[in-house]
mmCIF file of C-alpha atoms in Angstrom:
data_model
loop_
_atom_site.group_PDB
_atom_site.id
_atom_site.type_symbol
_atom_site.label_atom_id
_atom_site.label_comp_id
_atom_site.label_asym_id
_atom_site.label_seq_id
_atom_site.Cartn_x
_atom_site.Cartn_y
_atom_site.Cartn_z
ATOM 1 C CA UNK A 366 0.000 0.000 0.000
ATOM 2 C CA UNK A 367 1.219 3.504 -0.716
ATOM 3 C CA UNK A 368 0.865 6.495 1.584
ATOM 4 C CA UNK A 369 -2.043 8.054 -0.293
ATOM 5 C CA UNK A 370 -5.398 7.645 1.406
ATOM 6 C CA UNK A 371 -7.448 5.067 -0.422
ATOM 7 C CA UNK A 372 -9.946 6.574 -2.893
ATOM 8 C CA UNK A 373 -12.746 4.745 -1.140
ATOM 9 C CA UNK A 374 -11.990 6.424 2.156
ATOM 10 C CA UNK A 375 -11.592 9.784 0.432
ATOM 11 C CA UNK A 376 -14.963 9.309 -1.230
ATOM 12 C CA UNK A 377 -16.703 8.432 2.024
ATOM 13 C CA UNK A 378 -15.174 11.416 3.779
ATOM 14 C CA UNK A 379 -16.147 13.706 0.908
ATOM 15 C CA UNK A 380 -19.769 12.528 0.994
ATOM 16 C CA UNK A 381 -19.919 13.066 4.733
ATOM 17 C CA UNK A 382 -18.354 16.535 4.444
ATOM 18 C CA UNK A 383 -21.047 17.345 1.900
ATOM 19 C CA UNK A 384 -23.771 16.376 4.389
ATOM 20 C CA UNK A 385 -24.831 13.107 2.831
ATOM 21 C CA UNK A 386 -26.461 11.318 5.740
ATOM 22 C CA UNK A 387 -28.455 8.505 4.103
ATOM 23 C CA UNK A 388 -26.636 5.746 2.209
ATOM 24 C CA UNK A 389 -28.915 3.199 0.569
ATOM 25 C CA UNK A 390 -27.537 0.156 -1.151
ATOM 26 C CA UNK A 391 -27.985 -3.246 -2.640
ATOM 27 C CA UNK A 392 -24.796 -5.065 -1.639
ATOM 28 C CA UNK A 393 -21.996 -5.126 -4.181
ATOM 29 C CA UNK A 394 -18.311 -5.898 -3.875
ATOM 30 C CA UNK A 395 -17.417 -2.600 -5.547
ATOM 31 C CA UNK A 396 -19.210 -0.686 -2.796
ATOM 32 C CA UNK A 397 -18.093 -2.824 0.152
ATOM 33 C CA UNK A 398 -16.054 -0.059 1.744
ATOM 34 C CA UNK A 399 -18.792 2.602 1.563
ATOM 35 C CA UNK A 400 -21.402 0.133 2.794
ATOM 36 C CA UNK A 401 -19.233 -0.931 5.747
ATOM 37 C CA UNK A 402 -18.264 2.634 6.656
ATOM 38 C CA UNK A 403 -21.829 3.936 6.499
ATOM 39 C CA UNK A 404 -23.122 0.952 8.488
ATOM 40 C CA UNK A 405 -20.568 1.610 11.248
ATOM 41 C CA UNK A 406 -21.107 5.383 11.279
ATOM 42 C CA UNK A 407 -23.601 6.332 14.025
ATOM 43 C CA UNK A 408 -24.194 9.719 12.354
ATOM 44 C CA UNK A 409 -25.762 8.286 9.190
ATOM 45 C CA UNK A 410 -28.463 5.882 8.100
ATOM 46 C CA UNK A 411 -27.246 2.929 6.041
ATOM 47 C CA UNK A 412 -30.331 1.470 4.376
ATOM 48 C CA UNK A 413 -30.165 -2.004 2.844
ATOM 49 C CA UNK A 414 -32.636 -2.290 -0.040
ATOM 50 C CA UNK A 415 -34.334 -5.319 -1.536
ATOM 51 C CA UNK A 416 -34.181 -3.723 -4.997
ATOM 52 C CA UNK A 417 -32.467 -0.605 -6.255
ATOM 53 C CA UNK A 418 -35.607 1.303 -7.195
ATOM 54 C CA UNK A 419 -36.389 1.608 -3.486
ATOM 55 C CA UNK A 420 -33.293 3.792 -3.202
ATOM 56 C CA UNK A 421 -34.600 6.161 -5.862
ATOM 57 C CA UNK A 422 -37.790 7.068 -4.032
ATOM 58 C CA UNK A 423 -35.965 6.903 -0.686
ATOM 59 C CA UNK A 424 -33.695 9.697 -1.952
ATOM 60 C CA UNK A 425 -36.738 11.730 -3.015
ATOM 61 C CA UNK A 426 -38.321 11.247 0.420
ATOM 62 C CA UNK A 427 -35.091 12.277 2.134
ATOM 63 C CA UNK A 428 -35.038 15.445 0.035
ATOM 64 C CA UNK A 429 -38.637 16.208 1.037
ATOM 65 C CA UNK A 430 -37.375 16.027 4.616
ATOM 66 C CA UNK A 431 -34.306 18.190 3.963
ATOM 67 C CA UNK A 432 -31.610 15.492 3.946
ATOM 68 C CA UNK A 433 -29.152 14.259 1.334
ATOM 69 C CA UNK A 434 -29.086 10.629 0.263
ATOM 70 C CA UNK A 435 -26.961 8.613 -2.152
ATOM 71 C CA UNK A 436 -27.760 5.266 -3.763
ATOM 72 C CA UNK A 437 -24.985 2.698 -4.115
ATOM 73 C CA UNK A 438 -25.647 0.002 -6.686
ATOM 74 C CA UNK A 439 -24.162 -2.256 -9.308
ATOM 75 C CA UNK A 440 -24.781 -1.679 -13.003
ATOM 76 C CA UNK A 441 -27.378 -4.498 -13.046
ATOM 77 C CA UNK A 442 -29.390 -2.496 -10.537
ATOM 78 C CA UNK A 443 -29.590 0.526 -12.799
ATOM 79 C CA UNK A 444 -32.114 -1.363 -14.898
ATOM 80 C CA UNK A 445 -34.293 -1.917 -11.845
ATOM 81 C CA UNK A 446 -34.611 1.851 -11.374
ATOM 82 C CA UNK A 447 -35.930 2.953 -14.730
ATOM 83 C CA UNK A 448 -39.598 3.765 -14.089
ATOM 84 C CA UNK A 449 -38.916 5.031 -10.571
ATOM 85 C CA UNK A 450 -36.562 7.609 -12.067
ATOM 86 C CA UNK A 451 -39.658 9.306 -13.485
ATOM 87 C CA UNK A 452 -40.232 10.544 -9.925
ATOM 88 C CA UNK A 453 -36.786 12.146 -10.002
ATOM 89 C CA UNK A 454 -36.980 13.582 -13.504
ATOM 90 C CA UNK A 455 -40.570 14.789 -13.388
ATOM 91 C CA UNK A 456 -40.265 16.083 -9.815
ATOM 92 C CA UNK A 457 -36.816 17.604 -10.434
ATOM 93 C CA UNK A 458 -35.435 16.005 -7.317
ATOM 94 C CA UNK A 459 -31.683 16.070 -6.749
ATOM 95 C CA UNK A 460 -30.388 12.527 -7.217
ATOM 96 C CA UNK A 461 -26.926 11.045 -6.834
ATOM 97 C CA UNK A 462 -25.985 7.435 -7.378
ATOM 98 C CA UNK A 463 -22.666 5.618 -7.529
ATOM 99 C CA UNK A 464 -22.756 2.673 -9.904
ATOM 100 C CA UNK A 465 -20.078 0.006 -9.720
ATOM 101 C CA UNK A 466 -19.780 -1.238 -13.276
ATOM 102 C CA UNK A 467 -19.907 -4.758 -14.610
ATOM 103 C CA UNK A 468 -20.134 -5.839 -18.205
ATOM 104 C CA UNK A 469 -17.369 -3.575 -19.457
ATOM 105 C CA UNK A 470 -13.541 -3.357 -19.123
ATOM 106 C CA UNK A 471 -12.174 -6.843 -18.491
ATOM 107 C CA UNK A 472 -15.513 -8.518 -17.737
ATOM 108 C CA UNK A 473 -15.371 -12.321 -17.827
ATOM 109 C CA UNK A 474 -19.046 -13.106 -17.178
ATOM 110 C CA UNK A 475 -21.053 -12.796 -20.384
ATOM 111 C CA UNK A 476 -24.311 -12.342 -18.449
ATOM 112 C CA UNK A 477 -23.136 -8.911 -17.296
ATOM 113 C CA UNK A 478 -22.746 -7.208 -20.671
ATOM 114 C CA UNK A 479 -26.396 -6.646 -21.589
ATOM 115 C CA UNK A 480 -27.169 -4.386 -18.645
ATOM 116 C CA UNK A 481 -23.628 -3.098 -18.187
ATOM 117 C CA UNK A 482 -23.552 -1.733 -21.717
ATOM 118 C CA UNK A 483 -27.086 -0.346 -21.312
ATOM 119 C CA UNK A 484 -26.364 1.690 -18.181
ATOM 120 C CA UNK A 485 -25.368 4.923 -19.868
ATOM 121 C CA UNK A 486 -28.037 4.947 -22.582
ATOM 122 C CA UNK A 487 -30.851 4.042 -20.179
ATOM 123 C CA UNK A 488 -29.732 6.404 -17.426
ATOM 124 C CA UNK A 489 -29.332 9.194 -19.966
ATOM 125 C CA UNK A 490 -32.780 8.429 -21.383
ATOM 126 C CA UNK A 491 -34.250 8.922 -17.901
ATOM 127 C CA UNK A 492 -32.459 12.227 -17.416
ATOM 128 C CA UNK A 493 -29.595 10.935 -15.275
ATOM 129 C CA UNK A 494 -26.266 12.444 -16.341
ATOM 130 C CA UNK A 495 -23.360 9.987 -16.224
ATOM 131 C CA UNK A 496 -19.786 10.755 -15.161
ATOM 132 C CA UNK A 497 -17.318 7.869 -15.418
ATOM 133 C CA UNK A 498 -14.300 7.305 -13.177
ATOM 134 C CA UNK A 499 -11.484 5.114 -14.514
ATOM 135 C CA UNK A 500 -8.774 5.988 -11.968
ATOM 136 C CA UNK A 501 -8.644 6.869 -8.248
ATOM 137 C CA UNK A 502 -8.033 10.513 -9.210
ATOM 138 C CA UNK A 503 -11.131 10.477 -11.393
ATOM 139 C CA UNK A 504 -13.288 9.385 -8.454
ATOM 140 C CA UNK A 505 -12.560 12.429 -6.346
ATOM 141 C CA UNK A 506 -13.041 14.836 -9.243
ATOM 142 C CA UNK A 507 -16.207 13.147 -10.511
ATOM 143 C CA UNK A 508 -17.694 12.893 -7.014
ATOM 144 C CA UNK A 509 -17.093 16.589 -6.360
ATOM 145 C CA UNK A 510 -18.584 17.487 -9.740
ATOM 146 C CA UNK A 511 -21.567 15.220 -9.166
ATOM 147 C CA UNK A 512 -22.241 16.563 -5.654
ATOM 148 C CA UNK A 513 -22.333 20.118 -7.023
ATOM 149 C CA UNK A 514 -24.579 19.134 -9.912
ATOM 150 C CA UNK A 515 -26.981 17.078 -7.767
ATOM 151 C CA UNK A 516 -27.309 19.067 -4.575
ATOM 152 C CA UNK A 517 -26.290 22.477 -5.904
ATOM 153 C CA UNK A 518 -28.121 22.496 -9.220
ATOM 154 C CA UNK A 519 -30.810 19.869 -8.454
ATOM 155 C CA UNK A 520 -29.705 17.585 -11.248
ATOM 156 C CA UNK A 521 -29.799 13.826 -11.443
ATOM 157 C CA UNK A 522 -26.305 12.317 -11.671
ATOM 158 C CA UNK A 523 -24.686 8.887 -11.751
ATOM 159 C CA UNK A 524 -20.979 8.362 -11.124
ATOM 160 C CA UNK A 525 -19.962 5.172 -12.911
ATOM 161 C CA UNK A 526 -17.048 3.359 -11.277
ATOM 162 C CA UNK A 527 -15.366 1.422 -14.088
ATOM 163 C CA UNK A 528 -13.852 -2.008 -13.701
ATOM 164 C CA UNK A 529 -10.608 -0.331 -14.792
ATOM 165 C CA UNK A 530 -10.786 1.263 -11.355
ATOM 166 C CA UNK A 531 -12.395 -1.559 -9.389
ATOM 167 C CA UNK A 532 -10.724 -4.521 -11.086
ATOM 168 C CA UNK A 533 -12.654 -7.299 -12.802
ATOM 169 C CA UNK A 534 -13.541 -10.617 -11.169
ATOM 170 C CA UNK A 535 -12.062 -13.719 -12.767
ATOM 171 C CA UNK A 536 -14.359 -16.247 -14.382
ATOM 172 C CA UNK A 537 -11.757 -18.539 -15.888
ATOM 173 C CA UNK A 538 -11.606 -20.867 -12.866
ATOM 174 C CA UNK A 539 -8.153 -19.669 -11.862
ATOM 175 C CA UNK B 834 -62.047 -16.442 7.372
ATOM 176 C CA UNK B 835 -63.320 -14.166 4.640
ATOM 177 C CA UNK B 836 -62.103 -10.594 4.777
ATOM 178 C CA UNK B 837 -64.784 -7.955 4.661
ATOM 179 C CA UNK B 838 -64.567 -5.063 2.255
ATOM 180 C CA UNK B 839 -67.452 -2.915 3.500
ATOM 181 C CA UNK B 840 -66.042 0.396 4.740
ATOM 182 C CA UNK B 841 -66.507 3.496 2.565
ATOM 183 C CA UNK B 842 -63.064 5.007 2.023
ATOM 184 C CA UNK B 843 -64.585 8.496 1.861
ATOM 185 C CA UNK B 844 -65.471 8.126 5.523
ATOM 186 C CA UNK B 845 -62.896 5.626 6.741
ATOM 187 C CA UNK B 846 -59.746 7.382 5.512
ATOM 188 C CA UNK B 847 -60.603 10.778 7.074
ATOM 189 C CA UNK B 848 -61.701 9.017 10.276
ATOM 190 C CA UNK B 849 -58.405 7.121 10.491
ATOM 191 C CA UNK B 850 -56.115 10.026 9.628
ATOM 192 C CA UNK B 851 -58.021 12.651 11.612
ATOM 193 C CA UNK B 852 -56.254 16.008 11.472
ATOM 194 C CA UNK B 853 -53.724 15.646 8.630
ATOM 195 C CA UNK B 854 -51.626 18.431 10.149
ATOM 196 C CA UNK B 855 -50.587 15.952 12.861
ATOM 197 C CA UNK B 856 -48.375 14.233 10.257
ATOM 198 C CA UNK B 857 -46.073 14.535 7.320
ATOM 199 C CA UNK B 858 -47.906 12.551 4.640
ATOM 200 C CA UNK B 859 -46.810 10.859 1.439
ATOM 201 C CA UNK B 860 -49.635 9.299 -0.577
ATOM 202 C CA UNK B 861 -49.319 6.647 -3.257
ATOM 203 C CA UNK B 862 -50.711 7.092 -6.746
ATOM 204 C CA UNK B 863 -54.373 6.899 -7.734
ATOM 205 C CA UNK B 864 -57.004 6.400 -4.995
ATOM 206 C CA UNK B 865 -54.928 7.261 -1.912
ATOM 207 C CA UNK B 866 -53.516 10.410 -3.552
ATOM 208 C CA UNK B 867 -57.102 11.509 -4.223
ATOM 209 C CA UNK B 868 -58.232 10.585 -0.686
ATOM 210 C CA UNK B 869 -55.424 12.568 0.922
ATOM 211 C CA UNK B 870 -55.464 15.386 -1.630
ATOM 212 C CA UNK B 871 -59.102 15.935 -0.691
ATOM 213 C CA UNK B 872 -58.121 16.370 2.978
ATOM 214 C CA UNK B 873 -54.989 18.523 2.811
ATOM 215 C CA UNK B 874 -52.803 20.474 0.401
ATOM 216 C CA UNK B 875 -49.661 19.799 2.460
ATOM 217 C CA UNK B 876 -49.064 16.156 1.539
ATOM 218 C CA UNK B 877 -46.769 14.904 -1.210
ATOM 219 C CA UNK B 878 -48.990 12.999 -3.639
ATOM 220 C CA UNK B 879 -47.677 10.505 -6.162
ATOM 221 C CA UNK B 880 -49.239 10.559 -9.611
ATOM 222 C CA UNK B 881 -46.995 7.863 -11.090
ATOM 223 C CA UNK B 882 -43.802 5.998 -10.167
ATOM 224 C CA UNK B 883 -45.896 3.095 -8.898
ATOM 225 C CA UNK B 884 -44.308 1.233 -6.003
ATOM 226 C CA UNK B 885 -42.379 4.254 -4.749
ATOM 227 C CA UNK B 886 -44.585 5.594 -1.988
ATOM 228 C CA UNK B 887 -43.408 3.454 0.932
ATOM 229 C CA UNK B 888 -39.696 4.114 0.536
ATOM 230 C CA UNK B 889 -40.348 7.812 -0.138
ATOM 231 C CA UNK B 890 -42.141 7.820 3.211
ATOM 232 C CA UNK B 891 -39.239 5.944 4.771
ATOM 233 C CA UNK B 892 -36.736 8.507 3.480
ATOM 234 C CA UNK B 893 -38.885 11.279 4.896
ATOM 235 C CA UNK B 894 -39.222 9.493 8.245
ATOM 236 C CA UNK B 895 -35.450 9.013 8.492
ATOM 237 C CA UNK B 896 -34.886 12.668 7.597
ATOM 238 C CA UNK B 897 -37.468 13.940 10.100
ATOM 239 C CA UNK B 898 -37.227 11.691 13.152
ATOM 240 C CA UNK B 899 -39.108 14.148 15.384
ATOM 241 C CA UNK B 900 -42.238 14.180 13.199
ATOM 242 C CA UNK B 901 -44.857 11.493 12.726
ATOM 243 C CA UNK B 902 -44.727 10.362 9.115
ATOM 244 C CA UNK B 903 -47.406 8.371 7.281
ATOM 245 C CA UNK B 904 -47.354 6.753 3.888
ATOM 246 C CA UNK B 905 -50.942 6.246 2.737
ATOM 247 C CA UNK B 906 -51.016 3.957 -0.239
ATOM 248 C CA UNK B 907 -53.087 1.392 -2.060
ATOM 249 C CA UNK B 908 -52.919 -2.360 -2.314
ATOM 250 C CA UNK B 909 -51.714 -2.176 -5.924
ATOM 251 C CA UNK B 910 -48.858 0.197 -5.139
ATOM 252 C CA UNK B 911 -47.839 -1.862 -2.124
ATOM 253 C CA UNK B 912 -48.003 -5.167 -3.987
ATOM 254 C CA UNK B 913 -45.558 -3.707 -6.498
ATOM 255 C CA UNK B 914 -43.107 -2.910 -3.707
ATOM 256 C CA UNK B 915 -43.511 -5.646 -1.102
ATOM 257 C CA UNK B 916 -39.754 -5.614 -0.528
ATOM 258 C CA UNK B 917 -39.978 -2.050 0.722
ATOM 259 C CA UNK B 918 -41.890 -3.375 3.748
ATOM 260 C CA UNK B 919 -38.837 -5.511 4.547
ATOM 261 C CA UNK B 920 -36.610 -2.457 4.149
ATOM 262 C CA UNK B 921 -38.785 -0.523 6.608
ATOM 263 C CA UNK B 922 -38.647 -3.520 8.957
ATOM 264 C CA UNK B 923 -34.849 -3.440 8.927
ATOM 265 C CA UNK B 924 -34.641 0.300 9.603
ATOM 266 C CA UNK B 925 -37.468 0.260 12.190
ATOM 267 C CA UNK B 926 -38.252 3.988 12.200
ATOM 268 C CA UNK B 927 -40.463 4.425 15.270
ATOM 269 C CA UNK B 928 -42.095 7.561 13.817
ATOM 270 C CA UNK B 929 -43.283 5.898 10.608
ATOM 271 C CA UNK B 930 -46.615 4.340 9.681
ATOM 272 C CA UNK B 931 -47.875 2.764 6.504
ATOM 273 C CA UNK B 932 -51.627 2.889 5.900
ATOM 274 C CA UNK B 933 -52.743 0.630 3.091
ATOM 275 C CA UNK B 934 -56.180 1.510 1.733
ATOM 276 C CA UNK B 935 -57.024 -1.929 0.439
ATOM 277 C CA UNK B 936 -60.033 -2.291 -1.854
ATOM 278 C CA UNK B 937 -58.802 -5.536 -3.394
ATOM 279 C CA UNK B 938 -58.962 -3.896 -6.820
ATOM 280 C CA UNK B 939 -57.016 -2.056 -9.453
ATOM 281 C CA UNK B 940 -59.731 0.554 -9.653
ATOM 282 C CA UNK B 941 -57.852 2.977 -11.910
ATOM 283 C CA UNK B 942 -57.493 0.408 -14.649
ATOM 284 C CA UNK B 943 -60.984 -1.033 -14.751
ATOM 285 C CA UNK B 944 -61.530 -2.775 -11.428
ATOM 286 C CA UNK B 945 -59.456 -5.902 -11.971
ATOM 287 C CA UNK B 946 -59.055 -7.959 -8.809
ATOM 288 C CA UNK B 947 -55.710 -7.398 -7.091
ATOM 289 C CA UNK B 948 -53.746 -10.034 -5.209
ATOM 290 C CA UNK B 949 -55.332 -8.872 -1.950
ATOM 291 C CA UNK B 950 -58.727 -9.433 -3.536
ATOM 292 C CA UNK B 951 -57.547 -12.983 -4.124
ATOM 293 C CA UNK B 952 -56.844 -13.300 -0.404
ATOM 294 C CA UNK B 953 -53.249 -12.153 0.011
ATOM 295 C CA UNK B 954 -53.009 -10.547 3.453
ATOM 296 C CA UNK B 955 -50.765 -7.494 3.547
ATOM 297 C CA UNK B 956 -51.105 -7.028 7.309
ATOM 298 C CA UNK B 957 -49.540 -10.450 7.794
ATOM 299 C CA UNK B 958 -46.837 -9.579 5.288
ATOM 300 C CA UNK B 959 -46.089 -6.390 7.241
ATOM 301 C CA UNK B 960 -46.016 -8.317 10.498
ATOM 302 C CA UNK B 961 -43.569 -10.789 9.003
ATOM 303 C CA UNK B 962 -41.482 -7.884 7.738
ATOM 304 C CA UNK B 963 -40.921 -6.594 11.265
ATOM 305 C CA UNK B 964 -43.543 -3.881 11.660
ATOM 306 C CA UNK B 965 -43.896 -3.675 15.425
ATOM 307 C CA UNK B 966 -47.583 -2.735 15.350
ATOM 308 C CA UNK B 967 -50.065 -4.013 12.778
ATOM 309 C CA UNK B 968 -53.820 -3.646 12.509
ATOM 310 C CA UNK B 969 -56.278 -5.177 10.046
ATOM 311 C CA UNK B 970 -59.375 -3.003 9.982
ATOM 312 C CA UNK B 971 -62.636 -3.893 8.312
ATOM 313 C CA UNK B 972 -65.158 -2.341 10.734
ATOM 314 C CA UNK B 973 -65.844 1.237 11.727
ATOM 315 C CA UNK B 974 -65.480 0.416 15.424
ATOM 316 C CA UNK B 975 -61.804 -0.475 14.894
ATOM 317 C CA UNK B 976 -60.780 2.841 13.365
ATOM 318 C CA UNK B 977 -60.470 5.017 16.455
ATOM 319 C CA UNK B 978 -57.881 2.858 18.193
ATOM 320 C CA UNK B 979 -55.769 2.733 15.042
ATOM 321 C CA UNK B 980 -56.023 6.491 14.646
ATOM 322 C CA UNK B 981 -54.441 6.805 18.080
ATOM 323 C CA UNK B 982 -51.703 4.344 17.163
ATOM 324 C CA UNK B 983 -50.714 6.467 14.174
ATOM 325 C CA UNK B 984 -50.023 9.270 16.619
ATOM 326 C CA UNK B 985 -48.413 7.429 19.498
ATOM 327 C CA UNK B 986 -47.180 3.968 18.621
ATOM 328 C CA UNK B 987 -43.558 2.959 18.831
ATOM 329 C CA UNK B 988 -43.526 1.884 15.193
ATOM 330 C CA UNK B 989 -43.073 1.130 12.450
ATOM 331 C CA UNK B 990 -46.838 0.737 12.334
ATOM 332 C CA UNK B 991 -48.911 -0.850 9.596
ATOM 333 C CA UNK B 992 -52.652 -0.329 9.239
ATOM 334 C CA UNK B 993 -54.548 -2.276 6.633
ATOM 335 C CA UNK B 994 -57.796 -0.439 5.985
ATOM 336 C CA UNK B 995 -60.146 -2.675 4.030
ATOM 337 C CA UNK B 996 -62.626 -0.626 2.011
ATOM 338 C CA UNK B 997 -65.313 -1.329 -0.553
ATOM 339 C CA UNK B 998 -65.183 -0.307 -4.206
ATOM 340 C CA UNK B 999 -66.595 3.192 -3.684
ATOM 341 C CA UNK B 1000 -64.347 5.553 -5.649
ATOM 342 C CA UNK B 1001 -62.158 8.214 -4.061
ATOM 343 C CA UNK B 1002 -63.444 11.789 -4.066
ATOM 344 C CA UNK B 1003 -63.228 13.633 -7.363
ATOM 345 C CA UNK B 1004 -61.220 16.809 -7.579
ATOM 346 C CA UNK B 1005 -58.358 18.463 -9.374
ATOM 347 C CA UNK B 1006 -54.901 17.844 -7.922
ATOM 348 C CA UNK B 1007 -51.665 19.535 -8.863
ATOM 349 C CA UNK B 1008 -49.862 16.771 -10.761
ATOM 350 C CA UNK B 1009 -46.663 18.815 -11.211
ATOM 351 C CA UNK B 1010 -44.403 17.085 -8.700
ATOM 352 C CA UNK B 1011 -41.688 19.733 -8.982
ATOM 353 C CA UNK B 1012 -44.224 22.232 -7.630
ATOM 354 C CA UNK B 1013 -45.707 19.989 -4.952
ATOM 355 C CA UNK B 1014 -42.198 18.977 -3.839
ATOM 356 C CA UNK B 1015 -41.217 22.626 -3.457
ATOM 357 C CA UNK B 1016 -44.426 23.463 -1.606
ATOM 358 C CA UNK B 1017 -43.887 20.503 0.746
ATOM 359 C CA UNK B 1018 -40.329 21.607 1.516
ATOM 360 C CA UNK B 1019 -41.261 25.260 1.972
ATOM 361 C CA UNK B 1020 -43.949 24.282 4.440
ATOM 362 C CA UNK B 1021 -41.694 21.902 6.371
ATOM 363 C CA UNK B 1022 -38.265 23.513 6.072
ATOM 364 C CA UNK B 1023 -39.036 27.151 5.383
ATOM 365 C CA UNK B 1024 -37.085 27.159 2.124
ATOM 366 C CA UNK B 1025 -37.386 25.605 -1.306
#
């Protein structure tokens, strides 16, 4: 390990500094750190979801109550959110999600490509602007940009965490 | 045991909710949005995004722990989001109640029988999902006690209100959610 703080820790600290106090998630390896940190943090609510669309309306409800929420999900989960995003787009709610990508750079499981490749077009179609992070440096910059866009300008934003950043699982039995 | 669907929602919902100003209210699409929209202009009413009402209410309840929060929704909306009851059961917000106005029908789309009309019991589902207080109401005499629970119970609380097929009150609602969202926030938070 080098001396730089891990991007995951930086990201969690940034979200907390920006007053995000509700973290909803469907478990995913790419989000393990944020899920663990938010679960252990007594100052925030970590909300496990049964399906990702719950996190969309949860974020809208949090905004009605004056709080900031983020949704942590895998690319497969983006597809589960589509109709619920009409609440966000039509209601012009601020919305911020971090999507750990599958079905792209280095993917070994062919099942993942259909939804993975559809994330950007479907999110864009529902009014969610996508920023992609390929490196640890990208994460900090994209997260700061996305926080400003979502909670400053009431936009709907997804930060896509590429497998170039997260690393791809092996499916070759080795 | 055959469930009874005899209560008139136009009487039962106002009797159960009482003064809507006692709560922050999110109402699910179709019937419940009309029921609640007829009683108050301070609630956030869904007009689409079916299945989203319960977790919107949960987000509001987590954000406003000192207020009593109610999600009033229909059997169709709740059947589309049964998992959200489990999510509420995990978070256990004591200030949150779900009221399901259950007519056993998809009234908006032509009165097709819903799963509850086929006998699926949402109060038992809620109980199994960890709601600490559940009530299954099909008679007028049961409403008053539940109305008190909405105000005082150490929730999450679930009230199944079985009603007949009488339609919700007619009226014109503001369907522009960006406007109703802003109005809700201005009333609650004092800013947009």
